[in-house]
């Protein structure tokens, strides 16, 4: 829907260039702007009717998927610096889902039909909304910077194959994740300060009885020092949590592709030299890198539109209210899908993850089907004529 803004702008400029009646042109331009705004608002209202159900389904899948990720990635045979970062990423995604599910249920699916979003009559729910406004930013920001840490560690491991494992240790991965969490919590303090609630009171008469109706709403603190805190919060959210991560993810994606190409050439050289075992080991590393690159690229595709819209909102304040806010639900569901899809990537692209998942959760399944026999080819010693005999051995 964001691309629909350009045709209306072009038509407005055409009105001013080709018509001599300036008053008519202004009216036409105003009508075009209102039409564009109303279309976006109508889309927001229509999608909001199903957003709660869609996001609830994604969250339910994300619960199970991220729990499975955490369990599998913390097995003894899976402990590496990369998997430690992936575990922290799964924890951040899991908390995001746990936080968003009650929000979607109450403020979308079970909301009062006579109240506008995000108003509520429950004091506990408005307190939860304030918690959600801060906690969701912390979890999502941690996930962004953990993805940057993941891409950085992987690039170092590929670019410095002999020293990478010494640089990117498990302890350093844990320390970096802890630094990310502490930094994000500190940078989110202005956001915690600026969020507030207000209550409105009205008398409702039902039959012969009159009762006091209290409605709570989410607002931002205004006036005095809060003006400067609000500006600081917007700058932090835009630069450190949106623009800078998008830039770094773009650069790291390019560097990872270059490093993968370099590693592929190294693998081919080893293969040509007859060092097949080392070549296979490099091939396994490359497959892991492809999987991690997919994680980074999907995160970039999710965050880049938000980063662009955030920049536009900083340049033009009207853009934030007229475009960014109406697209808020779409951006949310994109982020939720990204938080839930990692399990699919790991399962389809990592043999070690699949085998560990099966051995952990499917222990009751037989390792071999009854009635089937495993067959393997075994090389015997060369015969007198120099040929190597291939013999089939059957193991039950």
XYZ file of C-alpha atoms in Angstrom:
396
model
C 0.000 0.000 0.000
C 2.941 2.320 0.541
C 3.623 2.459 -3.196
C 0.166 3.930 -3.806
C 1.354 7.279 -2.496
C 3.379 8.138 -5.623
C 0.543 8.133 -8.231
C -1.503 10.517 -6.108
C 1.456 12.847 -5.690
C 2.124 12.794 -9.432
C -1.503 13.568 -10.224
C -1.455 16.499 -7.808
C 1.637 17.945 -9.513
C -0.017 17.529 -12.907
C -3.023 19.507 -11.662
C -0.811 22.465 -10.714
C 1.124 22.435 -13.989
C -1.746 22.113 -16.467
C -4.553 24.128 -14.897
C -4.915 27.866 -14.497
C -7.497 27.759 -11.751
C -5.379 27.487 -8.599
C -8.374 27.154 -6.277
C -9.675 24.159 -8.212
C -6.196 22.639 -8.217
C -5.895 22.940 -4.454
C -9.282 21.340 -3.967
C -8.357 18.473 -6.302
C -5.038 17.996 -4.530
C -6.768 17.920 -1.159
C -9.317 15.416 -2.395
C -6.541 13.196 -3.796
C -4.685 13.273 -0.476
C -7.843 12.496 1.481
C -8.643 9.650 -0.923
C -5.179 8.160 -0.461
C -5.421 8.472 3.301
C -8.903 6.975 3.374
C -7.804 3.998 1.237
C -4.950 3.245 3.614
C -7.202 3.691 6.626
C -9.845 1.421 5.096
C -7.220 -1.229 4.498
C -6.073 -0.910 8.118
C -9.624 -1.328 9.417
C -10.333 -4.338 7.188
C -7.093 -6.114 8.023
C -7.498 -5.386 11.746
C -10.573 -7.659 11.742
C -8.412 -10.696 10.905
C -5.070 -9.578 12.328
C -5.845 -10.956 15.776
C -6.685 -14.429 14.447
C -3.707 -14.541 12.073
C -1.222 -13.357 14.679
C -2.654 -15.747 17.304
C -2.123 -18.709 14.942
C 1.421 -17.570 14.146
C 2.150 -17.157 17.860
C 0.868 -20.659 18.671
C 3.118 -22.157 16.012
C 5.972 -19.925 17.192
C 5.597 -21.190 20.786
C 6.173 -24.786 19.762
C 8.790 -24.000 17.117
C 11.005 -21.890 19.360
C 10.697 -24.299 22.292
C 11.860 -27.051 19.930
C 14.727 -24.819 18.776
C 15.844 -24.185 22.350
C 15.669 -27.865 23.340
C 17.545 -29.101 20.269
C 20.202 -26.378 20.207
C 21.079 -26.926 23.887
C 21.889 -30.646 23.486
C 25.497 -31.525 24.307
C 26.362 -32.441 20.742
C 24.984 -29.085 19.506
C 26.915 -26.712 21.785
C 28.829 -24.281 19.555
C 29.182 -20.510 19.529
C 26.785 -20.287 16.573
C 24.165 -22.458 18.273
C 24.478 -20.450 21.490
C 23.552 -17.307 19.547
C 20.718 -19.161 17.810
C 19.464 -20.295 21.227
C 19.451 -16.709 22.515
C 17.635 -15.674 19.337
C 15.036 -18.408 19.915
C 14.537 -17.216 23.516
C 13.979 -13.627 22.320
C 11.524 -14.850 19.657
C 9.712 -17.048 22.201
C 9.249 -14.138 24.615
C 7.997 -11.990 21.736
C 5.334 -14.603 20.955
C 4.391 -15.039 24.620
C 3.970 -11.284 24.956
C 2.055 -10.738 21.715
C -0.479 -13.559 22.097
C -2.467 -12.023 25.035
C -2.217 -8.624 23.319
C -3.774 -10.002 20.122
C -6.467 -11.901 22.024
C -7.700 -8.990 24.156
C -7.135 -5.943 21.935
C -8.146 -7.543 18.624
C -10.227 -10.698 19.029
C -12.036 -9.994 22.327
C -12.019 -6.179 22.238
C -15.078 -4.197 23.226
C -16.910 -3.307 19.994
C -17.787 0.155 21.290
C -14.166 1.119 22.064
C -11.463 2.260 19.679
C -8.091 0.519 19.634
C -6.280 0.354 22.057
C -8.819 1.495 24.667
C -9.909 -0.935 27.370
C -12.083 -0.983 30.474
C -9.770 -3.240 32.446
C -7.144 -1.580 34.624
C -5.049 -4.741 34.550
C -5.147 -4.796 30.764
C -3.956 -1.204 30.421
C -1.056 -2.061 32.736
C -0.328 -5.035 30.511
C -0.477 -2.767 27.437
C 2.178 -0.521 28.982
C 4.282 -3.599 29.705
C 3.784 -4.791 26.115
C 4.797 -1.384 24.710
C 8.179 -1.737 26.416
C 8.810 -5.491 26.572
C 8.090 -6.080 22.874
C 10.621 -3.398 21.902
C 13.255 -4.977 24.160
C 12.715 -8.490 22.748
C 12.593 -7.387 19.138
C 15.653 -5.152 19.470
C 17.602 -7.960 21.140
C 16.641 -10.277 18.276
C 17.892 -7.735 15.724
C 21.292 -7.320 17.360
C 21.624 -11.053 18.045
C 21.170 -11.586 14.298
C 23.972 -9.084 13.698
C 26.138 -10.967 16.207
C 25.318 -14.234 14.426
C 26.321 -12.846 11.019
C 29.517 -11.338 12.454
C 30.609 -14.568 14.166
C 29.916 -16.592 11.043
C 31.829 -14.179 8.812
C 34.869 -14.341 11.115
C 34.746 -18.158 11.150
C 34.668 -18.331 7.346
C 37.117 -15.527 6.577
C 39.675 -16.802 9.103
C 39.270 -20.595 8.881
C 42.316 -21.366 11.045
C 41.809 -18.712 13.734
C 38.027 -18.236 13.561
C 37.231 -20.986 16.053
C 39.680 -19.412 18.515
C 38.068 -15.983 18.115
C 34.425 -17.090 18.151
C 34.216 -19.176 21.299
C 31.111 -20.145 23.255
C 32.093 -17.877 26.152
C 32.478 -14.873 23.866
C 29.115 -15.593 22.261
C 27.467 -15.611 25.716
C 29.283 -12.420 26.763
C 28.247 -10.624 23.553
C 24.627 -11.715 24.046
C 24.692 -10.416 27.636
C 26.156 -7.090 26.462
C 23.389 -6.819 23.844
C 20.699 -7.435 26.459
C 22.155 -4.887 28.896
C 22.611 -2.257 26.190
C 19.085 -2.695 24.840
C 17.581 -2.413 28.329
C 19.535 0.804 28.927
C 18.579 2.307 25.552
C 14.905 1.466 26.124
C 14.696 3.552 29.329
C 13.393 6.651 27.437
C 10.689 4.477 25.859
C 9.687 3.206 29.310
C 9.494 6.766 30.636
C 7.470 8.233 27.782
C 4.706 5.593 27.797
C 1.767 6.369 30.050
C -1.975 5.807 30.433
C -4.967 8.041 30.985
C -8.504 7.342 32.134
C -11.784 8.902 31.077
C -15.031 8.771 33.087
C -18.617 8.842 31.893
C -22.041 7.931 33.283
C -23.966 5.153 31.535
C -27.688 4.730 32.179
C -29.115 1.242 31.747
C -32.821 1.125 32.547
C -33.285 2.847 35.903
C -29.673 2.501 37.036
C -26.711 4.713 36.278
C -23.165 3.457 36.578
C -19.742 5.019 36.175
C -17.888 3.828 33.074
C -14.080 4.040 33.209
C -12.108 3.701 29.975
C -8.318 3.504 29.960
C -6.128 4.453 27.008
C -2.444 4.448 26.131
C -0.828 7.893 25.728
C 2.628 9.453 25.611
C 3.763 11.880 28.288
C 3.937 15.465 27.034
C 5.309 18.811 28.123
C 8.402 19.878 29.998
C 11.311 17.455 29.985
C 9.148 14.774 28.357
C 9.423 16.641 25.038
C 13.177 16.076 25.009
C 12.819 12.481 26.243
C 10.337 11.803 23.438
C 12.766 13.175 20.821
C 15.595 11.113 22.317
C 13.415 8.004 22.267
C 12.484 8.524 18.614
C 16.133 9.016 17.659
C 17.174 5.849 19.499
C 14.353 3.786 17.999
C 15.063 5.081 14.496
C 18.867 5.015 14.410
C 20.045 2.276 16.806
C 17.106 -0.130 16.482
C 16.155 0.392 12.818
C 18.537 2.267 10.487
C 21.900 1.076 11.863
C 20.852 -2.623 12.096
C 19.503 -2.545 8.524
C 22.766 -1.046 7.289
C 24.883 -3.568 9.201
C 22.739 -6.514 8.087
C 23.075 -5.387 4.466
C 26.866 -5.096 4.738
C 27.187 -8.414 6.588
C 24.999 -10.175 4.026
C 27.305 -9.012 1.231
C 30.397 -10.006 3.239
C 28.934 -13.446 3.952
C 28.256 -14.027 0.248
C 31.835 -13.011 -0.602
C 33.217 -15.222 2.173
C 31.111 -18.164 0.967
C 32.446 -17.751 -2.568
C 35.974 -17.675 -1.212
C 35.318 -20.793 0.878
C 33.854 -22.566 -2.169
C 37.013 -21.904 -4.169
C 39.080 -23.204 -1.265
C 36.946 -26.345 -1.139
C 37.365 -26.987 -4.864
C 41.125 -26.584 -4.514
C 41.215 -29.185 -1.729
C 39.062 -31.532 -3.784
C 41.367 -31.239 -6.790
C 44.329 -32.035 -4.545
C 42.687 -35.293 -3.496
C 42.021 -34.107 0.080
C 38.403 -35.232 -0.018
C 37.879 -35.425 3.742
C 38.868 -31.811 4.249
C 36.768 -30.832 1.227
C 33.692 -32.550 2.697
C 34.248 -30.799 6.005
C 34.382 -27.425 4.236
C 31.206 -28.394 2.353
C 29.383 -29.022 5.637
C 30.512 -25.607 6.920
C 29.236 -23.996 3.716
C 25.806 -25.618 4.124
C 25.628 -24.279 7.668
C 26.597 -20.837 6.400
C 23.857 -20.950 3.760
C 21.308 -21.706 6.484
C 22.544 -18.832 8.648
C 22.616 -16.547 5.624
C 18.939 -17.385 5.028
C 18.185 -16.394 8.648
C 19.996 -13.069 8.188
C 18.404 -12.300 4.803
C 14.882 -13.009 6.085
C 15.517 -10.732 9.049
C 16.794 -8.043 6.696
C 13.731 -8.348 4.442
C 11.538 -7.939 7.519
C 13.396 -5.008 9.039
C 14.330 -3.048 5.927
C 10.756 -1.831 5.160
C 10.399 -0.705 8.772
C 13.735 1.092 8.563
C 12.731 2.914 5.384
C 9.338 3.894 6.826
C 11.034 5.072 10.025
C 13.394 7.321 8.053
C 10.460 8.751 6.113
C 8.605 9.329 9.379
C 11.561 11.274 10.777
C 11.786 13.432 7.665
C 8.033 14.123 7.474
C 5.987 13.827 10.661
C 2.705 13.495 8.759
C 4.075 10.402 7.049
C 4.341 8.656 10.426
C 0.652 9.142 11.212
C -0.717 8.752 7.685
C 1.368 5.800 6.434
C 3.513 4.192 9.148
C 0.775 3.778 11.759
C -1.849 2.341 9.344
C 0.736 -0.247 8.257
C 1.592 -1.137 11.850
C -0.366 -4.410 11.864
C 1.253 -5.570 8.616
C 4.710 -4.834 10.012
C 3.807 -6.731 13.191
C 2.679 -9.874 11.371
C 5.810 -9.782 9.200
C 7.970 -9.684 12.321
C 5.962 -12.483 13.964
C 6.310 -14.725 10.900
C 10.048 -14.070 10.872
C 10.221 -15.040 14.554
C 8.440 -18.336 13.870
C 10.091 -19.444 10.623
C 13.582 -20.245 11.911
C 12.541 -23.758 12.934
C 11.545 -24.473 9.335
C 14.917 -23.231 8.103
C 16.874 -25.318 10.595
C 14.845 -28.441 9.844
C 15.143 -28.207 6.077
C 18.760 -27.021 5.817
C 20.630 -28.692 8.697
C 21.013 -32.471 8.827
C 22.494 -32.306 12.331
C 19.481 -30.348 13.581
C 17.073 -32.878 12.045
C 18.901 -35.848 13.514
C 19.089 -34.248 16.961
C 15.413 -33.266 16.780
C 14.384 -36.820 15.884
C 16.546 -38.374 18.603
C 15.173 -35.902 21.178
C 11.460 -35.792 20.387
C 10.924 -38.983 18.385
C 12.801 -41.424 20.622
C 9.817 -43.807 20.526
C 10.127 -44.252 16.754
C 12.101 -47.328 15.609
C 15.469 -46.482 14.131
C 14.874 -48.959 11.305
C 11.706 -50.300 9.753
C 10.939 -53.945 10.459
C 11.410 -56.146 7.438
C 14.005 -53.776 5.930
C 17.727 -54.500 5.884
C 20.483 -51.951 5.702
C 22.817 -52.398 2.741
C 26.247 -50.920 2.343
C 29.132 -51.332 -0.084
C 32.430 -52.479 1.370
C 35.692 -52.259 -0.518
C 37.919 -55.357 -0.410
C 41.593 -55.607 -1.121
C 42.779 -55.304 -4.731
C 42.981 -58.554 -6.657
C 46.000 -59.756 -8.580
C 44.942 -57.984 -11.755
C 44.792 -54.672 -9.874
C 40.982 -54.341 -9.792
C 39.122 -53.485 -6.607
C 36.240 -55.754 -5.722
C 32.965 -54.160 -4.423
C 31.031 -56.493 -2.144
C 27.516 -55.973 -0.767
C 27.202 -56.745 2.923
C 23.844 -56.965 4.624
C 23.417 -55.826 8.210
C 20.172 -56.553 10.051
